[in-house]
mmCIF file of N, CA and C and ligand atoms in Angstrom:
data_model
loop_
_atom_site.group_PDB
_atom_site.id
_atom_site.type_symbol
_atom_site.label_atom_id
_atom_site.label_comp_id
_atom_site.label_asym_id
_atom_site.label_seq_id
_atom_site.Cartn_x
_atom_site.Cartn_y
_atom_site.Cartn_z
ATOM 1 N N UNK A 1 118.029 119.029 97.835
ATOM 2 C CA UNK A 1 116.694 118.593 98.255
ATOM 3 C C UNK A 1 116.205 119.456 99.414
ATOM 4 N N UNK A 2 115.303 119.588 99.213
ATOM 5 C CA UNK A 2 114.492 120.764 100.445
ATOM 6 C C UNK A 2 113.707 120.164 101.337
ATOM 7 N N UNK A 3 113.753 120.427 102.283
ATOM 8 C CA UNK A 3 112.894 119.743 104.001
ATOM 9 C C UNK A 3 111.497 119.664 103.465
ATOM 10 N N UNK A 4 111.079 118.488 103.608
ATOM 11 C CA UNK A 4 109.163 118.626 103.592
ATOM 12 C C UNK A 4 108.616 119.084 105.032
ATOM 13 N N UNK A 5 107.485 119.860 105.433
ATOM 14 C CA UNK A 5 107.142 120.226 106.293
ATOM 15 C C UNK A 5 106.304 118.447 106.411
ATOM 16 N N UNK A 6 105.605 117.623 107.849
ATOM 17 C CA UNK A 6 105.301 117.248 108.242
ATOM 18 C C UNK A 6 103.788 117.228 107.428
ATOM 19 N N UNK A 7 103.205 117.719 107.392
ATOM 20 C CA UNK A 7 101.850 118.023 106.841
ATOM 21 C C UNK A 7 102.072 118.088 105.038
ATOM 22 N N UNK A 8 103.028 118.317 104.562
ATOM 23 C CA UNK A 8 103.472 118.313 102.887
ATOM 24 C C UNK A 8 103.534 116.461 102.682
ATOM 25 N N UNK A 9 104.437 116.185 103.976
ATOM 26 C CA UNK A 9 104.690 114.827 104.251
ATOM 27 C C UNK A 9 103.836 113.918 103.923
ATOM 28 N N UNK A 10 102.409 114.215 104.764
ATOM 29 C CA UNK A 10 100.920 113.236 105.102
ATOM 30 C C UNK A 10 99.944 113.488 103.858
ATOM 31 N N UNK A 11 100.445 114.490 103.178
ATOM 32 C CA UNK A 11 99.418 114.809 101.881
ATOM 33 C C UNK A 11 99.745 114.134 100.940
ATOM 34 N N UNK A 12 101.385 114.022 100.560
ATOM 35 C CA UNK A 12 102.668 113.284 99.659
ATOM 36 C C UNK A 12 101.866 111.946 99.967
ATOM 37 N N UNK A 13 102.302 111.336 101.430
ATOM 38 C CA UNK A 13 101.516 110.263 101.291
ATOM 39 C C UNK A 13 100.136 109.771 101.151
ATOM 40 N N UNK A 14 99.248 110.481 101.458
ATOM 41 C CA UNK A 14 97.539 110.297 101.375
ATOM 42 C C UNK A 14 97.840 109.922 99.692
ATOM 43 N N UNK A 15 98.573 111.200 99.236
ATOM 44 C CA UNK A 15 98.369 110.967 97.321
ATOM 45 C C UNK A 15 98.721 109.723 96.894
ATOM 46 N N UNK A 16 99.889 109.096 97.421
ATOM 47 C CA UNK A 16 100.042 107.839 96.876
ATOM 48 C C UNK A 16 99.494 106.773 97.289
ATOM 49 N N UNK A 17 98.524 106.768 98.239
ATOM 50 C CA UNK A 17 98.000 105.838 98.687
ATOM 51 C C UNK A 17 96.913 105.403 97.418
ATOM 52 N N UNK A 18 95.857 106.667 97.019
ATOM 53 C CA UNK A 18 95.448 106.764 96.153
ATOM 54 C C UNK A 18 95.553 107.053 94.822
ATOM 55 N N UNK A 19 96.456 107.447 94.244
ATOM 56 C CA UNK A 19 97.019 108.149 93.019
ATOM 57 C C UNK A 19 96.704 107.023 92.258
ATOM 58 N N UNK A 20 97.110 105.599 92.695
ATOM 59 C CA UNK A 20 97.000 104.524 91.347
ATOM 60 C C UNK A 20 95.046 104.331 90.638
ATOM 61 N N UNK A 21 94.247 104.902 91.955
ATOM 62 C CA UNK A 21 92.867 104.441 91.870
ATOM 63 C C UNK A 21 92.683 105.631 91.194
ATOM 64 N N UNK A 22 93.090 106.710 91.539
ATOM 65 C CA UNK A 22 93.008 108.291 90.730
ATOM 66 C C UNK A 22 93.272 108.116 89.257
ATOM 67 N N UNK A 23 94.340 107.719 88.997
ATOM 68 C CA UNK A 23 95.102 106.879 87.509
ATOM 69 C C UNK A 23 94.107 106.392 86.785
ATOM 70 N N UNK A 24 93.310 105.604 87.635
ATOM 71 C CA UNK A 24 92.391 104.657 86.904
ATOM 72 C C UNK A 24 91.027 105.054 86.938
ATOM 73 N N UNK A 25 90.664 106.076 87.798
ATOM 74 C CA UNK A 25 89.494 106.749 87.093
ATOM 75 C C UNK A 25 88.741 105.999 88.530
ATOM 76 N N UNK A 26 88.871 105.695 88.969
ATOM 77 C CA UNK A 26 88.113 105.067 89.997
ATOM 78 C C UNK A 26 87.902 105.688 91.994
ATOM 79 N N UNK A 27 88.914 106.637 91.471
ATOM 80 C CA UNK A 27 88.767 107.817 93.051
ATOM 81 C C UNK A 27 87.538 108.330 92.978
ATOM 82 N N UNK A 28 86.789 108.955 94.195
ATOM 83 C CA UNK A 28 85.547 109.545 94.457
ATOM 84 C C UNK A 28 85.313 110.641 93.938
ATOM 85 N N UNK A 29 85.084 111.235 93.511
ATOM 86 C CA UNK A 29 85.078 113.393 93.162
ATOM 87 C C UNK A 29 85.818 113.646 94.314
ATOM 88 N N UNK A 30 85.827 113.709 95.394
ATOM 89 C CA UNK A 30 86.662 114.568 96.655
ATOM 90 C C UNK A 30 87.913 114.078 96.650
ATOM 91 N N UNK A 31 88.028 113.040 96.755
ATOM 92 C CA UNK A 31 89.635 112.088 96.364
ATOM 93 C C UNK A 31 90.274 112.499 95.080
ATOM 94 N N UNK A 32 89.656 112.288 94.163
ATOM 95 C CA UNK A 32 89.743 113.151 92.746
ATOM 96 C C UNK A 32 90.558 114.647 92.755
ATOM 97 N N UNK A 33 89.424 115.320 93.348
ATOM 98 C CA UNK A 33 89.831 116.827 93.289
ATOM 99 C C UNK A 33 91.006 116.992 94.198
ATOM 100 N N UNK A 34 91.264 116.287 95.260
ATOM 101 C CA UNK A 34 92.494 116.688 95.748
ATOM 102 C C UNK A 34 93.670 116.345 95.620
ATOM 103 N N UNK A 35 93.369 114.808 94.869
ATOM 104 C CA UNK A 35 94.916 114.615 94.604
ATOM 105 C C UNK A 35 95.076 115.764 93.034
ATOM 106 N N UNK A 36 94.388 115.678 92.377
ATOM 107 C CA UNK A 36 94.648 116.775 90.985
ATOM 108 C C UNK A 36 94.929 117.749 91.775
ATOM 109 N N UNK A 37 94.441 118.890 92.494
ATOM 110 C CA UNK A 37 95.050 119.827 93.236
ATOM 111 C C UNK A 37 96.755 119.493 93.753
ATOM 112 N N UNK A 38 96.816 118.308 94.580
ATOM 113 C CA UNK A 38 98.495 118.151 95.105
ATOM 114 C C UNK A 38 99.433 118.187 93.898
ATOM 115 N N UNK A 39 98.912 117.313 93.145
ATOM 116 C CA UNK A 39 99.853 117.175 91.766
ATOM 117 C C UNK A 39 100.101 118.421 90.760
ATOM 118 N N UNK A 40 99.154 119.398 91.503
ATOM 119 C CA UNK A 40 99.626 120.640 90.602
ATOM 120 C C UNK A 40 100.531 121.224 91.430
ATOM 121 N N UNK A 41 100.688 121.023 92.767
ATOM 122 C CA UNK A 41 101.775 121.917 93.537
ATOM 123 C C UNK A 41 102.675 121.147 93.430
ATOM 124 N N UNK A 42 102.446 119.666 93.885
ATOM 125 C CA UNK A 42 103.947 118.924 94.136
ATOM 126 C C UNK A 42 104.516 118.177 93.350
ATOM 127 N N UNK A 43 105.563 118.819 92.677
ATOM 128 C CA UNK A 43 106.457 118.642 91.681
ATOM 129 C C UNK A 43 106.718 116.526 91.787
ATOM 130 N N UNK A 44 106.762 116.573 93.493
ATOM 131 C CA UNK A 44 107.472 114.798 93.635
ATOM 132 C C UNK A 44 106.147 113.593 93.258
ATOM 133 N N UNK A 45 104.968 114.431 93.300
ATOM 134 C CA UNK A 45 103.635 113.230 93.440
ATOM 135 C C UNK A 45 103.450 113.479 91.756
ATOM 136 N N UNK A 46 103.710 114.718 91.169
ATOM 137 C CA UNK A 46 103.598 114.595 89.927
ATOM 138 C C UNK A 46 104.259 114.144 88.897
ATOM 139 N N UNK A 47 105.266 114.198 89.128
ATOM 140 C CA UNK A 47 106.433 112.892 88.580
ATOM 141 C C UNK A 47 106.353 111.761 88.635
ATOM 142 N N UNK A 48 105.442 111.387 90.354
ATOM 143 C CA UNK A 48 105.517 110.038 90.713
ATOM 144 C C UNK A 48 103.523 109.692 89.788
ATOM 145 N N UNK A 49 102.913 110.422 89.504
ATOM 146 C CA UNK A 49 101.779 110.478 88.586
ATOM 147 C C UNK A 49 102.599 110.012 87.000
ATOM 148 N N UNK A 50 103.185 111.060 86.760
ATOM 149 C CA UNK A 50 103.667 110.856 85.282
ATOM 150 C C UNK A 50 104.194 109.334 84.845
ATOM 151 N N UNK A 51 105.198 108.608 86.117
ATOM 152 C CA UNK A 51 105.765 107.231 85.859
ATOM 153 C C UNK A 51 104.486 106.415 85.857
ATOM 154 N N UNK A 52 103.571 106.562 86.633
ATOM 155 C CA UNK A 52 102.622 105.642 86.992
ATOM 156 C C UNK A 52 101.458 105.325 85.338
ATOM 157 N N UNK A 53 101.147 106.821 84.757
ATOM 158 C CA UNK A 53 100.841 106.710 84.117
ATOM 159 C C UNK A 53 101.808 105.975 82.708
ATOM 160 N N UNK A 54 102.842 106.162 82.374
ATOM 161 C CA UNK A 54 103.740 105.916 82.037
ATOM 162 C C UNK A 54 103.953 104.226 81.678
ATOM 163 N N UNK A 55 103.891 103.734 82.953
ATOM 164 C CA UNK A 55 104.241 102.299 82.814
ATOM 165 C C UNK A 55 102.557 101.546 82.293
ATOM 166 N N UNK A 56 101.613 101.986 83.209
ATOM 167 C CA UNK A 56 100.204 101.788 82.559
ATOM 168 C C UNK A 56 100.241 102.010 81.088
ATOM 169 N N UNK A 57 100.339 102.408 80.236
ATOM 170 C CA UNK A 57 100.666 102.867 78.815
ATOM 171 C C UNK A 57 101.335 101.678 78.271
ATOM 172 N N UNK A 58 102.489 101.715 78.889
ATOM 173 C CA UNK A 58 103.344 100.379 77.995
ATOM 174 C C UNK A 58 102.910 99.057 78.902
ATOM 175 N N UNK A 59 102.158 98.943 79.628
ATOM 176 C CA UNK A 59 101.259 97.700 79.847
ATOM 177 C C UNK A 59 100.189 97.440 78.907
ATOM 178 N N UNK A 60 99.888 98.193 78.430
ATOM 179 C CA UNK A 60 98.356 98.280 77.723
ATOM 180 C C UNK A 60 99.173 98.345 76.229
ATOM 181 N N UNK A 61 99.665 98.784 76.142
ATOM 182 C CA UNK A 61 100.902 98.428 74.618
ATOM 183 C C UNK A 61 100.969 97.325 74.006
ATOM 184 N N UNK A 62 101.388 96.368 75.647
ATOM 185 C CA UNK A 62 101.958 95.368 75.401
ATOM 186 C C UNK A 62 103.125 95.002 75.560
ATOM 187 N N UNK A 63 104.008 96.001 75.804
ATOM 188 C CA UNK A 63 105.403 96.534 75.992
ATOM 189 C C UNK A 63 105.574 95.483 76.952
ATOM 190 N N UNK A 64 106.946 94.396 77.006
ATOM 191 C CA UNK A 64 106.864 93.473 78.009
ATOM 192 C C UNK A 64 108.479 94.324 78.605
ATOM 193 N N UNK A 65 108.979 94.910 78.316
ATOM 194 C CA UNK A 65 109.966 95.758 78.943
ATOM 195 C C UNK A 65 109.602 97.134 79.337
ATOM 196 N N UNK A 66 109.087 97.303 80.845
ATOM 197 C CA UNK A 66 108.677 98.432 81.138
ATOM 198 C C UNK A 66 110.292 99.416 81.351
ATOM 199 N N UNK A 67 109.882 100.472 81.161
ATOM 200 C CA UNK A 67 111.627 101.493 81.688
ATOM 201 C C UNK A 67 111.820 101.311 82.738
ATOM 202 N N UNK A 68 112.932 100.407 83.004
ATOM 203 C CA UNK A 68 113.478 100.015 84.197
ATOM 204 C C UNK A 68 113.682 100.985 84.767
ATOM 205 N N UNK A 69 114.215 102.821 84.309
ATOM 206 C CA UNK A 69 114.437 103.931 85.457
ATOM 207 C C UNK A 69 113.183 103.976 85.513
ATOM 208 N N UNK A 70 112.058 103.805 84.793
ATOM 209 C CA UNK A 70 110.869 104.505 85.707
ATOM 210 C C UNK A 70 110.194 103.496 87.207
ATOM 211 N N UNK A 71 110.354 102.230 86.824
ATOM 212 C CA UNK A 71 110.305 101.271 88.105
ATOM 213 C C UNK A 71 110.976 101.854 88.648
ATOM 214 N N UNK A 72 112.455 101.706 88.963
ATOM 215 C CA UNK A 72 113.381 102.252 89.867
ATOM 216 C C UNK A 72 113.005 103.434 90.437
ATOM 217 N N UNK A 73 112.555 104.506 90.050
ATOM 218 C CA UNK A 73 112.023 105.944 90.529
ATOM 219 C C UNK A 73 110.799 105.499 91.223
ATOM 220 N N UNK A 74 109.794 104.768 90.573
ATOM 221 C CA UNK A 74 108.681 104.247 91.807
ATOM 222 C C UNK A 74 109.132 103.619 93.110
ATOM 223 N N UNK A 75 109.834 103.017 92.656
ATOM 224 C CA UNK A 75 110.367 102.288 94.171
ATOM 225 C C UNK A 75 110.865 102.608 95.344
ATOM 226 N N UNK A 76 111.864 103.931 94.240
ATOM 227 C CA UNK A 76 112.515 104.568 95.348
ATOM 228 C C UNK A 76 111.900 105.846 95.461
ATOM 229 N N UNK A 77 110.587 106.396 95.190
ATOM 230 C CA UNK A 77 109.675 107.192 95.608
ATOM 231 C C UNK A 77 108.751 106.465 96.847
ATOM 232 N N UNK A 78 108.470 104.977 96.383
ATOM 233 C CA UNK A 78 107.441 104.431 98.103
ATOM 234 C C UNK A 78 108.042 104.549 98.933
ATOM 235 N N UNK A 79 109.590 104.008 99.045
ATOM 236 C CA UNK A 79 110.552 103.653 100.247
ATOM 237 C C UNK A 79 110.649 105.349 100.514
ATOM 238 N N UNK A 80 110.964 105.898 99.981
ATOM 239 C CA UNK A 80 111.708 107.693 100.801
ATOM 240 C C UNK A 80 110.084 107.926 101.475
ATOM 241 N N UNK A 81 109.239 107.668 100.723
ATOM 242 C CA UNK A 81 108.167 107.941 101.624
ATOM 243 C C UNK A 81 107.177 106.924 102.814
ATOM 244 N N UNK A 82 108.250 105.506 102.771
ATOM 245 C CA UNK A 82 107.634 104.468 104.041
ATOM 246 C C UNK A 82 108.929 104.916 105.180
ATOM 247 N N UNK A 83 110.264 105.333 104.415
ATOM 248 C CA UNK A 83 111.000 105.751 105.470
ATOM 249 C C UNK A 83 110.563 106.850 106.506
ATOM 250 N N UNK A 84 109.522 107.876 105.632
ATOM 251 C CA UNK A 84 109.852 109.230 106.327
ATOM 252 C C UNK A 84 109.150 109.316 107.440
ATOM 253 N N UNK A 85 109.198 108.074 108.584
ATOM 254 C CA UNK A 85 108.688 108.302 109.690
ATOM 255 C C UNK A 85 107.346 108.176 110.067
ATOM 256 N N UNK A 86 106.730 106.460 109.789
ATOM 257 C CA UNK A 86 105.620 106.476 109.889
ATOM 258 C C UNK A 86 104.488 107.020 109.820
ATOM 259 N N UNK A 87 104.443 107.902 108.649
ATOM 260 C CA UNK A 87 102.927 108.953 108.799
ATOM 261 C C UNK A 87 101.919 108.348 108.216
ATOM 262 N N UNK A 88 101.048 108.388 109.349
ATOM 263 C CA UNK A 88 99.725 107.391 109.339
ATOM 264 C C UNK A 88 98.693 108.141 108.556
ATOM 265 N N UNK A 89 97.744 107.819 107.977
ATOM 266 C CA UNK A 89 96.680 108.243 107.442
ATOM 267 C C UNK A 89 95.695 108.565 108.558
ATOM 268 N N UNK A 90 95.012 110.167 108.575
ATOM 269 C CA UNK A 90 94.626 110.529 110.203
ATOM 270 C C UNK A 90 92.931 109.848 109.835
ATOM 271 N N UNK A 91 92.693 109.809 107.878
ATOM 272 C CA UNK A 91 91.367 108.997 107.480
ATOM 273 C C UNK A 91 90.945 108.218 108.285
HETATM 274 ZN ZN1 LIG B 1 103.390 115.319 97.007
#
């Protein structure tokens, strides 16, 4: 695993703050364009995009057994990023 710079950190998180409203079509154009921009660089918000979309899918299915690894990977994608040292939204 490789060091996030501090500022990779606050972007990682800005994205997930919003990513689920992004998901749903409901981010602004500027909110929009930047999380699609992060998710093309960052391999971790785009993974954490792919599950999100993912479980939305087999909600809308109907699917009453979502993939328990993909919960598990959400979960433990919020926590590594509520651990990493309070980074506040400067919004
Ligand atoms: Zn990221």
């Amino acid at each position: 695993m490789t060091l996030m710079s501090l500022s990779e950190m606050a972007r990682c998180f800005r994205t997930s703050r919003v990513l689920q409203r992004y998901l749903d079509g409901e981010a602004d154009e500027l909110t929009a364009a930047r999380v699609a921009e992060h998710l093309e660089e960052c391999r971790r918000c785009g993974l954490h995009a792919q599950t999100y979309r993912a479980i939305k899918q087999a909600l809308r299915s109907g699917t009453q057994d979502v993939d328990e690894l993909a919960l598990h990977r959400l979960r433990a994608f919020n926590r590594s990023l509520a651990r990493s040292g309070g980074v506040t939204d400067p919004e």
